[in-house]
PDB file of C-alpha atoms in Angstrom:
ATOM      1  CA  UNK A 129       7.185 167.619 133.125  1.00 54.00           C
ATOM      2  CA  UNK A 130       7.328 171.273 133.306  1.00 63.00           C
ATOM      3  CA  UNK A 131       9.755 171.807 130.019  1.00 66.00           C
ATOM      4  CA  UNK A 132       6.942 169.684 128.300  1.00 72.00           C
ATOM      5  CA  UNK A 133       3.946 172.039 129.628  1.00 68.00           C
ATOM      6  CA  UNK A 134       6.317 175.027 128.427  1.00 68.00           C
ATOM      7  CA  UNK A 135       7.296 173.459 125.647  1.00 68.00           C
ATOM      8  CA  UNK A 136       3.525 172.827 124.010  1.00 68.00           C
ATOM      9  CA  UNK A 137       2.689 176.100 125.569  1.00 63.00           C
ATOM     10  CA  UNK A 138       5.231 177.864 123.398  1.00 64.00           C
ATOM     11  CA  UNK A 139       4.969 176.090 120.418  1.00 65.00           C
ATOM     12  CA  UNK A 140       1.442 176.675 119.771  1.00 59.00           C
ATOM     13  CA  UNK A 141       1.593 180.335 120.655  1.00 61.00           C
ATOM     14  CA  UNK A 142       5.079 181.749 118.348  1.00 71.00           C
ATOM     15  CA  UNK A 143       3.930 184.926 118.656  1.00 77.00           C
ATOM     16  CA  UNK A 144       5.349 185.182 122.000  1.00 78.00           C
ATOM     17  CA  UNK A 145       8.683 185.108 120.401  1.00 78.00           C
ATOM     18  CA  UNK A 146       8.485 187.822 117.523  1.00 85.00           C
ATOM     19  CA  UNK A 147       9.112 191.455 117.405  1.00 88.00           C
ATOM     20  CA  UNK A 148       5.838 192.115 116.762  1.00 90.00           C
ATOM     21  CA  UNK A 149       4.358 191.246 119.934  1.00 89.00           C
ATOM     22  CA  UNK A 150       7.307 192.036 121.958  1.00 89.00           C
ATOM     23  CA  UNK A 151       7.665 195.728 120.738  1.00 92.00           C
ATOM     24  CA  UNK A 152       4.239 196.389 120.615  1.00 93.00           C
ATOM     25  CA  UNK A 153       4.257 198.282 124.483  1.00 95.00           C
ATOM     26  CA  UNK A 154       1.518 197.438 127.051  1.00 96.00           C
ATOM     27  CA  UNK A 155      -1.641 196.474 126.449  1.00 95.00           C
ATOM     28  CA  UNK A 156      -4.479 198.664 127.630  1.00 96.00           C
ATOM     29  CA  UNK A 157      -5.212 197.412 130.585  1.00 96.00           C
ATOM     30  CA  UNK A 158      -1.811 196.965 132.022  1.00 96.00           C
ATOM     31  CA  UNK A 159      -1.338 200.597 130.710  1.00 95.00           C
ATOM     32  CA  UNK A 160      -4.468 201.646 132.834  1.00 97.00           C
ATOM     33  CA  UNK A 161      -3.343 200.320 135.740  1.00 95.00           C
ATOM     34  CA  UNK A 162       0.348 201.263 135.298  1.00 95.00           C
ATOM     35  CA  UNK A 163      -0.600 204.594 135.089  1.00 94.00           C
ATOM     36  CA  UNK A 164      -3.162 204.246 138.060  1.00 96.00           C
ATOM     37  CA  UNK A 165      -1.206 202.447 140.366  1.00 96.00           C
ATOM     38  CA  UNK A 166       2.694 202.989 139.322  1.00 95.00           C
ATOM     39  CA  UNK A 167       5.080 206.112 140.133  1.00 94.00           C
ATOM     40  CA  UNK A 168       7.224 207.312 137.855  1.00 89.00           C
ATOM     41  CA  UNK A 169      10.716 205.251 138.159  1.00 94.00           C
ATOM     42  CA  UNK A 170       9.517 203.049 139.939  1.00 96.00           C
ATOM     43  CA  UNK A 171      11.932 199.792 140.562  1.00 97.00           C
ATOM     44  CA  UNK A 172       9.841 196.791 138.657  1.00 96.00           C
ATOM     45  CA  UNK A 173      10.374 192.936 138.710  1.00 97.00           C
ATOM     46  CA  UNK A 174       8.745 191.001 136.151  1.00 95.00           C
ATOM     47  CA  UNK A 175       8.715 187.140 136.957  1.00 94.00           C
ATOM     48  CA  UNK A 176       8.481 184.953 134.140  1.00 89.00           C
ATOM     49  CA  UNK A 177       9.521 188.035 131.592  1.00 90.00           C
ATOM     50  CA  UNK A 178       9.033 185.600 128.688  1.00 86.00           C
ATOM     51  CA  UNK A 179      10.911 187.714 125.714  1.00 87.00           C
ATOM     52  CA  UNK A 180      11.008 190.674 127.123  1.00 90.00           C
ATOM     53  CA  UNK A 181       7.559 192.447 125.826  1.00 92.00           C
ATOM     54  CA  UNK A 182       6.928 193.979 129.715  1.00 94.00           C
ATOM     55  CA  UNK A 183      10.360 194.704 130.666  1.00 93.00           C
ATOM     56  CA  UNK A 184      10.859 197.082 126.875  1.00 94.00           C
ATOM     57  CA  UNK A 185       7.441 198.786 127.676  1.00 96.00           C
ATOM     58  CA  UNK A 186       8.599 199.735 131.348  1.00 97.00           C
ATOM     59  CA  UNK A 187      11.625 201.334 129.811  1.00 96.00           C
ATOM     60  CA  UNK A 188      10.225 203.058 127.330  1.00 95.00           C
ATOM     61  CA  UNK A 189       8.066 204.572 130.187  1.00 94.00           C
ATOM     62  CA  UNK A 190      11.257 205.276 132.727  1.00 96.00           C
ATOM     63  CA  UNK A 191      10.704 202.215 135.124  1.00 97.00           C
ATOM     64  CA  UNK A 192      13.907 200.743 136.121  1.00 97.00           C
ATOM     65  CA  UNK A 193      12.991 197.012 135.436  1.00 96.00           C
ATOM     66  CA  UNK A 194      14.304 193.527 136.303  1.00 96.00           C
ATOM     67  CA  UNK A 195      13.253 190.084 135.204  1.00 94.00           C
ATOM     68  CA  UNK A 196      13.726 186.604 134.899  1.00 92.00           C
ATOM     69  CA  UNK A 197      12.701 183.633 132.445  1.00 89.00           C
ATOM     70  CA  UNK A 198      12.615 179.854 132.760  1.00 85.00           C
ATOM     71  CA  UNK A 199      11.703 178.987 129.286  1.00 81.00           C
ATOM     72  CA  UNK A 200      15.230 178.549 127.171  1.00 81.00           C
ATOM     73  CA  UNK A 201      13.724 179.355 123.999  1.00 79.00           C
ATOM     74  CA  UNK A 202      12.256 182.471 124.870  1.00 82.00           C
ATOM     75  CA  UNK A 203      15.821 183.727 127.153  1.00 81.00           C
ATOM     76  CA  UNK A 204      17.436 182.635 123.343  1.00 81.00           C
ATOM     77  CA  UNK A 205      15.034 184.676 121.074  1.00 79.00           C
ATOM     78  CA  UNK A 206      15.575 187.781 123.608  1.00 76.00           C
ATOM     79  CA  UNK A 207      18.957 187.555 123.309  1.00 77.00           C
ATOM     80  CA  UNK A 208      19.428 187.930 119.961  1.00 74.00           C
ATOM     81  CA  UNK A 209      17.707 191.297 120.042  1.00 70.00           C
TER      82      UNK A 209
END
């Protein structure tokens, strides 16, 4: 049941899995509270990382950052970055 919830979930929104959305950094309001509540390399874990969009903005930034993914086609699409 759950690979058919992620599946329709995933198929209706691509844009989760282009370079577009993935490179484009935070968005503002995870920047504003980054910067608010966040100290500079901080250790991160992002759970359900999806293509990677959080995990390359927390780099960029100097967080040292973990994650993990469930959803195949999103772990595939990543990995061919």
């Amino acid at each position: 049941v759950n690979q058919n919830i992620d599946d329709f979930y995933y198929k209706n929104w691509s844009m989760y899995s282009t370079d577009e959305h993935n490179l484009r950094g935070f968005f503002d309001w995870e920047r504003e509270l980054v910067s608010k509540y966040m100290k500079p390399k901080s250790r991160v874990l992002v759970a359900g990382a999806g293509a990677g969009r959080e995990m390359i903005a927390g780099h960029k930034v100097g967080f040292q950052m973990k994650g993990f993914e469930c959803n195949q086609k999103l772990i595939e699409y990543h990995n061919l970055r």
